[in-house]
Coordinates of C-alpha atoms (C1' of nucleotides) in Angstrom, one line a residue:
Chain A
M1 CA 23.2 8.9 -6.3
L2 CA 23.0 11.3 -9.2
D3 CA 23.2 10.5 -12.9
I4 CA 26.8 11.0 -14.0
N5 CA 25.5 12.5 -17.3
F6 CA 23.4 15.0 -15.3
I7 CA 26.4 16.0 -13.3
R8 CA 28.5 16.5 -16.5
D9 CA 25.7 18.6 -18.0
H10 CA 24.9 20.6 -14.9
R11 CA 28.3 20.9 -13.2
E12 CA 27.6 24.3 -11.6
V13 CA 24.1 23.5 -10.4
V14 CA 25.3 20.3 -8.7
K15 CA 28.2 22.2 -7.1
Q16 CA 26.0 24.9 -5.8
G17 CA 23.5 22.4 -4.4
M18 CA 26.3 20.7 -2.6
I19 CA 27.5 23.9 -1.0
N20 CA 23.9 24.9 -0.1
K21 CA 23.5 21.5 1.6
G22 CA 26.4 22.4 3.9
E23 CA 29.3 20.5 2.3
K24 CA 32.6 22.1 2.8
T25 CA 33.7 21.7 -0.8
A26 CA 32.2 20.7 -4.1
D27 CA 35.5 19.3 -5.4
A28 CA 34.0 15.9 -5.8
V29 CA 32.0 17.2 -8.8
D30 CA 35.1 18.1 -10.8
L31 CA 36.9 15.0 -9.7
V32 CA 34.1 12.6 -10.6
I33 CA 33.8 14.1 -14.1
E34 CA 37.6 13.6 -14.6
K35 CA 37.4 10.1 -13.3
D36 CA 34.4 9.4 -15.6
E37 CA 36.3 10.6 -18.6
E38 CA 39.2 8.2 -17.7
W39 CA 36.7 5.4 -17.2
R40 CA 35.0 5.9 -20.6
K41 CA 38.3 6.0 -22.4
L42 CA 39.3 2.7 -20.8
V43 CA 35.9 1.1 -21.5
T44 CA 36.2 2.0 -25.2
E45 CA 39.8 0.6 -25.3
I46 CA 38.8 -2.6 -23.7
G47 CA 35.7 -2.9 -25.9
N48 CA 37.9 -2.7 -29.0
L49 CA 40.3 -5.3 -27.7
R50 CA 37.5 -7.7 -26.9
A51 CA 35.9 -7.2 -30.3
E52 CA 39.2 -8.2 -31.8
S53 CA 39.6 -11.4 -29.8
N54 CA 35.9 -12.2 -30.2
S55 CA 36.1 -12.2 -33.9
R56 CA 39.2 -14.3 -33.7
A57 CA 37.5 -16.8 -31.5
K58 CA 34.6 -16.9 -33.9
E59 CA 36.9 -17.5 -36.8
I60 CA 38.5 -20.4 -34.9
G61 CA 35.2 -21.9 -34.2
K62 CA 34.2 -21.8 -37.8
L63 CA 37.5 -23.5 -38.9
M64 CA 37.2 -26.1 -36.2
G65 CA 33.6 -26.8 -37.4
Q66 CA 35.0 -27.4 -40.8
G67 CA 37.8 -29.6 -39.5
K68 CA 40.6 -27.3 -40.5
K69 CA 42.6 -27.8 -37.3
E70 CA 45.9 -26.5 -38.6
E71 CA 44.5 -23.2 -39.8
A72 CA 42.7 -22.8 -36.5
Q73 CA 45.9 -23.5 -34.5
Q74 CA 47.6 -20.8 -36.6
I75 CA 45.1 -18.2 -35.5
I76 CA 45.4 -19.4 -31.9
N77 CA 49.1 -18.8 -32.2
E78 CA 48.5 -15.3 -33.4
T79 CA 46.5 -14.2 -30.4
G80 CA 49.6 -12.9 -28.7
Q81 CA 49.2 -10.8 -25.6
T82 CA 45.7 -9.5 -26.2
K83 CA 44.4 -11.6 -23.3
E84 CA 47.0 -10.2 -20.9
K85 CA 46.4 -6.7 -22.1
V86 CA 42.7 -7.0 -21.5
K87 CA 43.2 -8.5 -18.1
E88 CA 45.5 -5.6 -17.2
L89 CA 43.1 -3.0 -18.4
E90 CA 40.2 -4.6 -16.7
Q91 CA 42.0 -4.4 -13.4
K92 CA 42.7 -0.7 -14.0
L93 CA 39.1 -0.2 -15.0
E94 CA 37.9 -1.7 -11.8
T95 CA 40.1 0.6 -9.7
I96 CA 39.0 3.7 -11.6
Q97 CA 35.3 2.6 -11.5
K98 CA 35.5 2.3 -7.7
E99 CA 37.1 5.7 -7.4
R100 CA 34.5 7.2 -9.6
D101 CA 31.6 5.6 -7.7
D102 CA 33.1 6.6 -4.4
L103 CA 33.1 10.1 -5.6
L104 CA 29.6 9.7 -7.0
Y105 CA 28.3 8.5 -3.6
Q106 CA 29.8 11.7 -2.0
I107 CA 27.6 14.0 -4.1
P108 CA 24.2 14.8 -2.5
N109 CA 20.9 15.2 -4.3
V110 CA 20.3 18.7 -5.7
P111 CA 17.7 20.7 -3.7
D112 CA 14.6 21.9 -5.5
Q113 CA 14.4 25.6 -6.5
S114 CA 11.7 26.2 -4.0
V115 CA 13.8 25.1 -1.0
P116 CA 15.1 28.0 1.1
V117 CA 18.9 28.2 1.2
G118 CA 20.2 28.0 4.8
H119 CA 22.5 26.2 7.1
T120 CA 20.7 25.7 10.4
E121 CA 17.3 24.8 11.6
E122 CA 16.7 28.6 12.1
D123 CA 16.5 28.8 8.3
N124 CA 13.7 26.3 8.0
E125 CA 10.5 27.9 6.9
V126 CA 7.3 27.5 9.0
I127 CA 4.7 27.2 6.2
S128 CA 1.7 26.6 8.3
T129 CA 0.5 26.2 11.9
W130 CA -2.7 24.4 12.9
G131 CA -4.7 24.3 16.1
E132 CA -4.6 26.3 19.3
P133 CA -1.9 25.2 21.9
N134 CA -3.4 24.7 25.4
D135 CA -0.6 25.7 27.7
E136 CA -2.1 25.7 31.2
E137 CA 0.4 25.6 34.0
W138 CA -0.9 22.4 35.5
R139 CA -0.1 20.3 32.5
L140 CA 2.5 17.7 33.2
P141 CA 5.2 16.4 30.8
H142 CA 4.0 13.0 29.6
W143 CA 6.6 11.0 31.5
E144 CA 5.3 12.4 34.8
F145 CA 1.7 12.0 33.9
A146 CA 2.3 8.4 32.7
A147 CA 4.4 7.5 35.7
E148 CA 1.5 8.2 38.1
K149 CA -0.7 5.8 36.0
R150 CA 2.1 3.2 35.6
W151 CA 1.6 3.4 31.9
L152 CA 5.2 3.7 30.9
D153 CA 7.9 1.7 32.6
F154 CA 11.3 3.1 31.7
E155 CA 13.1 1.4 34.7
R156 CA 12.0 -2.1 33.8
G157 CA 12.8 -1.3 30.1
S158 CA 16.3 -0.5 31.2
K159 CA 16.6 -3.6 33.2
V160 CA 15.3 -5.9 30.5
A161 CA 16.9 -4.3 27.4
G162 CA 18.5 -0.9 28.1
A163 CA 17.9 2.8 28.1
G164 CA 15.5 3.9 25.3
F165 CA 13.5 0.6 25.4
P166 CA 10.4 1.4 27.5
F167 CA 7.5 -0.9 28.3
Y168 CA 4.1 0.4 27.5
V169 CA 1.7 -1.0 30.0
G170 CA -2.1 -1.5 30.2
K171 CA -4.0 1.3 28.6
M172 CA -0.8 2.7 27.1
A173 CA -0.2 -0.5 25.2
R174 CA -3.8 -0.3 24.0
L175 CA -3.3 3.3 22.9
Q176 CA -0.3 2.3 20.9
R177 CA -2.3 -0.4 19.2
A178 CA -5.2 2.0 18.6
L179 CA -2.9 4.5 16.9
I180 CA -1.3 1.9 14.7
N181 CA -4.7 0.6 13.6
F182 CA -6.0 4.1 13.1
F183 CA -3.0 5.1 11.0
L184 CA -3.1 2.0 8.9
N185 CA -6.8 2.2 8.3
E186 CA -6.6 5.9 7.3
A187 CA -3.7 5.1 4.9
T188 CA -5.5 2.2 3.2
D189 CA -8.6 4.4 2.9
H190 CA -6.4 6.8 1.0
G191 CA -5.1 4.3 -1.5
Y192 CA -2.1 3.0 0.2
T193 CA -1.5 -0.7 0.1
E194 CA -0.7 -2.2 3.5
I195 CA 2.3 -4.4 3.7
Q196 CA 4.1 -6.2 6.5
A197 CA 7.8 -6.1 6.0
P198 CA 10.9 -7.8 7.4
Y199 CA 12.3 -6.2 10.4
F200 CA 15.8 -7.1 9.4
V201 CA 17.4 -6.4 6.0
N202 CA 20.6 -7.5 4.3
E203 CA 23.5 -5.3 3.3
D204 CA 22.2 -4.7 -0.3
S205 CA 19.0 -3.2 1.0
A206 CA 20.7 -1.0 3.5
R207 CA 22.9 0.2 0.7
G208 CA 19.8 0.7 -1.6
T209 CA 18.2 3.3 0.6
G210 CA 21.5 4.9 1.5
Q211 CA 22.0 3.9 5.1
I212 CA 25.2 2.4 3.9
P213 CA 27.8 3.8 3.5
D214 CA 27.3 7.1 5.5
K215 CA 24.7 6.3 8.1
E216 CA 25.8 2.8 9.1
D217 CA 26.2 3.8 12.7
M218 CA 22.6 4.5 13.1
M219 CA 21.6 0.8 12.7
Y220 CA 21.8 -2.1 15.1
T221 CA 23.4 -5.1 13.5
V222 CA 23.2 -8.9 13.7
P223 CA 26.8 -9.6 12.6
R224 CA 26.5 -13.4 12.7
D225 CA 23.8 -13.4 10.1
G226 CA 24.7 -10.2 8.2
F227 CA 21.5 -8.4 9.1
F228 CA 20.6 -4.9 10.0
A229 CA 17.7 -4.0 12.2
I230 CA 15.6 -1.6 10.2
P231 CA 15.8 2.0 11.3
T232 CA 12.6 2.7 9.4
A233 CA 10.1 0.8 7.2
E234 CA 11.4 2.9 4.4
V235 CA 14.3 0.5 4.0
P236 CA 12.4 -2.8 3.4
V237 CA 9.4 -1.2 1.7
T238 CA 11.5 0.8 -0.9
N239 CA 13.7 -2.2 -1.5
F240 CA 10.6 -4.2 -2.2
H241 CA 10.8 -3.1 -5.8
R242 CA 14.6 -3.0 -6.1
D243 CA 15.8 -4.0 -9.6
E244 CA 12.3 -3.9 -11.0
I245 CA 10.7 -2.3 -14.0
F246 CA 7.1 -0.9 -13.7
E247 CA 4.7 -0.5 -16.5
M248 CA 3.5 3.1 -16.7
K249 CA -0.1 2.1 -16.4
D250 CA 0.6 0.7 -13.0
L251 CA 1.8 4.1 -11.6
P252 CA 1.7 5.6 -9.1
V253 CA 2.1 2.9 -6.4
Y254 CA 1.5 3.7 -2.7
Y255 CA 2.4 1.5 0.3
T256 CA 2.0 1.8 4.0
A257 CA 3.6 -0.4 6.6
Y258 CA 3.7 -0.5 10.3
T259 CA 7.0 -1.6 11.8
P260 CA 9.1 -1.1 14.9
C261 CA 12.1 1.0 14.1
W262 CA 15.5 0.6 15.8
R263 CA 18.0 3.4 16.0
R264 CA 21.2 3.5 18.0
E265 CA 21.0 7.3 18.4
A266 CA 24.6 7.5 19.5
G267 CA 25.5 10.9 21.1
S268 CA 22.0 12.0 22.1
Y269 CA 21.5 13.4 25.5
G270 CA 19.6 15.7 27.8
A271 CA 16.0 16.9 27.3
D272 CA 16.0 15.3 23.8
V273 CA 15.9 11.8 25.4
R274 CA 13.5 12.5 28.3
G275 CA 10.5 10.2 28.2
L276 CA 9.3 9.3 24.8
N277 CA 11.2 12.0 23.0
R278 CA 13.8 9.8 21.6
L279 CA 14.0 6.1 21.8
H280 CA 16.1 3.2 20.6
Q281 CA 13.0 1.3 19.6
F282 CA 9.8 2.9 18.5
D283 CA 6.8 2.2 16.3
K284 CA 6.0 4.0 13.1
V285 CA 3.5 3.7 10.3
E286 CA 5.4 4.6 7.1
L287 CA 4.2 5.8 3.7
V288 CA 6.2 5.1 0.5
K289 CA 5.4 6.2 -3.1
F290 CA 6.8 5.1 -6.4
V291 CA 5.8 7.7 -9.0
H292 CA 6.4 9.1 -12.5
P293 CA 9.1 11.8 -12.5
D294 CA 6.7 14.4 -13.7
E295 CA 4.4 13.8 -10.7
S296 CA 6.8 13.8 -7.8
D297 CA 6.4 17.5 -6.9
K298 CA 2.6 17.1 -6.7
E299 CA 2.9 13.7 -4.9
L300 CA 5.0 15.3 -2.2
E301 CA 2.3 17.9 -1.5
S302 CA -0.4 15.3 -1.3
L303 CA 1.8 13.2 1.0
R304 CA 2.3 16.1 3.3
E305 CA -1.4 17.0 3.2
Y306 CA -2.2 13.4 4.1
A307 CA 0.2 13.3 7.0
E308 CA -1.2 16.7 8.2
S309 CA -4.8 15.3 8.1
L310 CA -3.8 12.7 10.7
L311 CA -2.9 15.3 13.2
Q312 CA -6.0 17.3 12.4
K313 CA -8.1 14.2 13.0
L314 CA -6.4 13.7 16.3
K315 CA -6.9 17.4 17.0
L316 CA -3.2 17.9 18.0
P317 CA -1.8 21.3 17.3
F318 CA 1.1 21.2 14.9
R319 CA 3.2 23.2 12.5
T320 CA 4.6 22.3 9.1
L321 CA 8.2 23.2 8.2
L322 CA 9.8 23.4 4.8
M323 CA 13.3 22.3 5.6
C324 CA 16.2 24.5 4.3
T325 CA 19.0 23.2 2.2
G326 CA 21.4 22.7 5.1
D327 CA 18.9 20.8 7.3
M328 CA 17.3 18.4 4.8
G329 CA 19.8 15.5 4.4
F330 CA 21.9 14.0 1.7
T331 CA 19.3 12.2 -0.4
Q332 CA 16.4 14.6 -0.6
I333 CA 15.3 17.1 -3.2
K334 CA 12.7 18.6 -0.8
K335 CA 11.5 17.8 2.7
Y336 CA 8.7 18.8 5.0
D337 CA 8.7 18.1 8.7
L338 CA 5.6 18.0 10.8
E339 CA 6.0 19.0 14.4
V340 CA 3.3 18.4 17.0
W341 CA 3.0 20.7 20.0
S342 CA 3.9 19.3 23.4
P343 CA 2.1 21.4 26.0
G344 CA 3.7 19.7 28.9
Q345 CA 7.2 20.4 27.6
K346 CA 6.4 23.6 25.8
R347 CA 8.2 22.5 22.7
W348 CA 7.6 21.1 19.2
L349 CA 8.3 17.4 18.5
E350 CA 8.9 16.1 15.1
V351 CA 6.4 13.3 14.2
S352 CA 6.7 13.1 10.5
S353 CA 9.1 13.9 7.7
C354 CA 7.9 13.8 4.1
S355 CA 10.5 13.7 1.5
N356 CA 10.9 13.7 -2.3
F357 CA 14.0 11.8 -3.3
G358 CA 13.6 12.3 -7.1
S359 CA 15.5 9.6 -8.9
F360 CA 18.3 9.6 -6.3
Q361 CA 17.2 6.4 -4.4
A362 CA 15.6 4.7 -7.4
R363 CA 18.8 5.0 -9.4
R364 CA 20.8 3.3 -6.7
M365 CA 18.2 0.6 -6.5
Q366 CA 17.6 0.4 -10.3
I367 CA 13.8 0.9 -9.9
R368 CA 12.6 1.9 -13.3
F369 CA 9.4 2.2 -15.4
R370 CA 8.7 1.9 -19.1
N371 CA 8.0 5.4 -20.5
E372 CA 5.7 6.6 -23.3
K373 CA 8.3 5.6 -25.8
G374 CA 8.8 2.2 -24.3
K375 CA 12.2 3.1 -22.9
T376 CA 13.1 2.3 -19.4
E377 CA 13.6 5.3 -17.1
I378 CA 14.5 5.7 -13.5
M379 CA 11.4 6.6 -11.5
H380 CA 10.9 8.8 -8.5
T381 CA 10.4 7.7 -4.9
L382 CA 9.0 9.6 -1.9
N383 CA 8.3 8.7 1.7
G384 CA 6.8 10.1 4.8
S385 CA 5.8 9.1 8.3
G386 CA 2.2 8.6 8.9
L387 CA 3.0 8.9 11.7
A388 CA 5.8 8.1 14.2
L389 CA 4.1 6.9 17.4
P390 CA 6.0 7.9 20.6
R391 CA 5.9 11.7 20.1
V392 CA 2.3 11.5 19.1
V393 CA 1.6 9.5 22.2
A394 CA 3.6 12.1 24.2
S395 CA 1.5 14.9 22.7
I396 CA -1.8 13.1 23.4
L397 CA -0.8 12.5 27.0
E398 CA -0.1 16.1 27.5
T399 CA -2.8 17.6 25.3
Y400 CA -5.7 15.4 26.5
Q401 CA -4.9 15.2 30.2
T402 CA -7.3 16.9 32.5
E403 CA -6.5 18.8 35.6
S404 CA -8.1 16.0 37.7
G405 CA -5.6 13.5 36.2
D406 CA -7.7 11.7 33.6
L407 CA -7.0 11.2 30.0
I408 CA -9.7 12.0 27.5
V409 CA -9.5 9.7 24.5
P410 CA -9.3 11.6 21.2
D411 CA -12.6 11.1 19.3
V412 CA -11.1 9.2 16.4
L413 CA -9.5 6.7 18.7
V414 CA -12.6 6.0 20.8
P415 CA -13.7 3.1 18.5
Y416 CA -10.3 1.6 19.0
M417 CA -10.0 2.2 22.7
G418 CA -13.5 1.2 23.6
V419 CA -13.8 4.1 26.1
E420 CA -13.9 7.9 26.0
K421 CA -11.8 8.5 29.0
I422 CA -9.1 6.6 30.9
Chain B
rG1 C1' 20.8 -29.1 11.7
rG2 C1' 21.5 -33.7 8.0
rA3 C1' 20.9 -35.8 2.8
rG4 C1' 19.8 -35.0 -2.2
rG5 C1' 18.1 -31.9 -6.5
rG6 C1' 17.9 -27.2 -8.9
rA7 C1' 18.6 -21.6 -10.5
rU8 C1' 18.3 -19.9 -18.4
rG9 C1' 14.5 -14.0 -21.4
rG10 C1' 7.4 -11.4 -18.7
rC11 C1' 6.2 -16.9 -17.8
rA12 C1' 7.0 -22.1 -19.1
rG13 C1' 11.0 -24.7 -20.9
rA14 C1' 15.3 -26.6 -24.5
rG15 C1' 20.4 -26.0 -24.7
rU16 C1' 26.3 -29.7 -21.6
rG17 C1' 32.9 -26.2 -25.0
rG18 C1' 32.6 -22.9 -31.0
rU19 C1' 28.5 -19.3 -36.3
rC20 C1' 24.1 -19.0 -28.8
rG21 C1' 21.8 -13.2 -26.5
rA22 C1' 20.1 -18.2 -26.5
rA23 C1' 15.3 -23.3 -29.8
rU24 C1' 10.1 -23.9 -28.8
rG25 C1' 5.4 -22.7 -26.5
rC26 C1' 2.5 -19.1 -23.9
rG27 C1' 2.0 -14.0 -23.0
rG28 C1' 2.8 -8.8 -25.0
rC29 C1' 2.9 -5.4 -29.3
rG30 C1' 2.0 -4.5 -34.8
rG31 C1' -0.4 -6.2 -39.2
rU32 C1' -3.7 -9.4 -42.6
rC33 C1' -8.7 -11.2 -42.4
rU34 C1' -13.6 -9.3 -40.1
rU35 C1' -19.3 -4.6 -39.6
rG36 C1' -16.7 -5.4 -34.8
rA37 C1' -14.4 -9.2 -31.9
rA38 C1' -12.6 -14.2 -31.6
rA39 C1' -9.9 -17.9 -34.3
rA40 C1' -6.2 -18.4 -38.0
rC41 C1' -2.0 -16.5 -40.4
rC42 C1' 2.5 -13.1 -40.9
rG43 C1' 5.9 -10.0 -38.4
rU44 C1' 7.9 -8.2 -33.9
rU45 C1' 9.1 -8.5 -28.7
rG46 C1' 15.2 -8.6 -22.6
rA47 C1' 18.5 -5.1 -19.8
rG48 C1' 22.7 -2.0 -19.5
rG49 C1' 27.4 0.4 -21.1
rC50 C1' 30.8 2.8 -24.7
rU51 C1' 30.8 5.3 -29.5
rU52 C1' 27.8 8.4 -33.2
rC53 C1' 24.2 14.6 -34.8
rG54 C1' 21.8 10.1 -36.8
rC55 C1' 22.0 5.4 -39.4
rG56 C1' 24.9 2.2 -37.3
rG57 C1' 29.1 -0.1 -34.8
rU58 C1' 30.7 -2.6 -30.5
rC59 C1' 31.1 -4.6 -25.5
rU60 C1' 28.8 -6.9 -21.0
rC61 C1' 24.9 -9.8 -18.8
rC62 C1' 22.0 -17.3 -18.9
rG63 C1' 21.4 -16.6 -9.6
rG64 C1' 26.3 -13.6 -7.3
rG65 C1' 31.7 -13.9 -7.2
rG66 C1' 36.3 -16.2 -8.9
rG67 C1' 38.9 -19.7 -12.3
rU68 C1' 40.2 -23.0 -16.8
rU69 C1' 40.2 -22.0 -22.4
rC70 C1' 41.9 -19.0 -28.5
rG71 C1' 36.5 -19.5 -27.2
rA72 C1' 32.0 -20.8 -21.4
rA73 C1' 24.8 -20.8 -20.5
rU74 C1' 27.7 -25.4 -21.1
rC75 C1' 33.9 -27.5 -17.4
rC76 C1' 36.1 -26.3 -12.1
rC77 C1' 35.9 -23.6 -7.2
rU78 C1' 32.9 -20.7 -4.0
rC79 C1' 28.7 -18.0 -2.1
rU80 C1' 23.4 -17.0 -2.0
rC81 C1' 18.6 -18.5 -2.9
rC82 C1' 14.7 -22.2 -4.1
rC83 C1' 12.7 -27.3 -4.0
rU84 C1' 12.3 -32.6 -1.9
rC85 C1' 13.1 -35.9 2.2
rC86 C1' 14.6 -36.5 7.5
rG87 C1' 15.1 -33.9 12.3
rC88 C1' 13.5 -29.7 15.3
rC89 C1' 9.8 -26.1 16.1
rA90 C1' 5.9 -20.7 17.3

RNA sequence: GGAGGGAUGGCAGAGUGGUCGAAUGCGGCGGUCUUGAAAACCGUUGAGGCUUCGCGGUCUCCGGGGGUUCGAAUCCCUCUCCCUCCGCCA
């Protein structure tokens, strides 16, 4: 959520940002400012009334201490309806505050100046392409290639759990494990602290990173215990520092975490969900940064470059997109997507998304730091995938297959796989 | 799952209805002393809101929520979490 003071001072900028992100109207901006004015007026009024009754209570206390019961009783008699009045105003305040906050939650983060304005994925900007796609005719889509080897078992996955919950068998399970280890080792070598996080979170955490209220439907739930299965490690890892205050000398803070991710993906169909393209459960190594507000622009670039380096080391051709305003989501200031080439399908697959949230997430979670002047200030958060496994696996299966039906192991994974070819 | 105990400032730990946003100790910061440091001594040190150009004023917060009262850290209800014992268990 945005700072209400920022909205008040930059009304037009916020409105424009909202329109650019594809919202139909920006009326919420004017409404929230109105509500906030009402709210502030009430807060002042209540404050004054409370000051009055506080001083009266103190006076009574003093008199009681001196044993002057009659005088105290006299003041008690004078209190009149202040109490009822305060109660009434408090109820009103609660209503108005809820209305104000509901509006506040409807206003998206303001895109950075450098983000192209646009409404569809056509408007995303390809900022770089790396590697030479190898598009020979004999290359099979990964699900066909893996089926012959019995490496991926979608049928049994469906039997045991449901569509979108495949089994990885034999060498494929090993490849998954190899990639997870490779990604975690690379990240820790680059200054990220590895953490293992809970796979379920409570409602406060889901709210903290913004899955609630608007993206509630994406998560699996455990109603009996009030849990949400994490759709990404971003949720537990960012909430790790919820309601905390950092010292400036401790910044920046980087984390990496491997977790499974669960997504309901309601409404997906067709080629999108063939093979490993889109699953209900998948593995991902996530990267999360907590940084000083002045540094977040720079930190986004280094995050993107780091994620790119992983694909380069795996020698998988990919391209990097700067997402346009309409395609970047509610909470982001700026976002890059990395798409790996899938030669068997002749299409690009998203394997990483690197985002700068500015103070938007941190404000909701009250993650702060003590600045130069010793004042607390909301910090900036970023995150990115480094990387999401299934599509990387898909691309490896298609890029590294040979015409004779073998799979060459990418050089960097050989130490983890123990063999050069499977 | 059963029984009991607890949750107070960065940490430890007092406070059981009134001048308590909260003793004391440790830690942190500033100073005196010192060539420098340590020790000692003095001072200072929670977060957030409203208001103000500023000084300041004022409100809220003692795990969360609700209640009693003129007044709640303190009493009542409820939830969550932690600890101890028993049971179960990868």
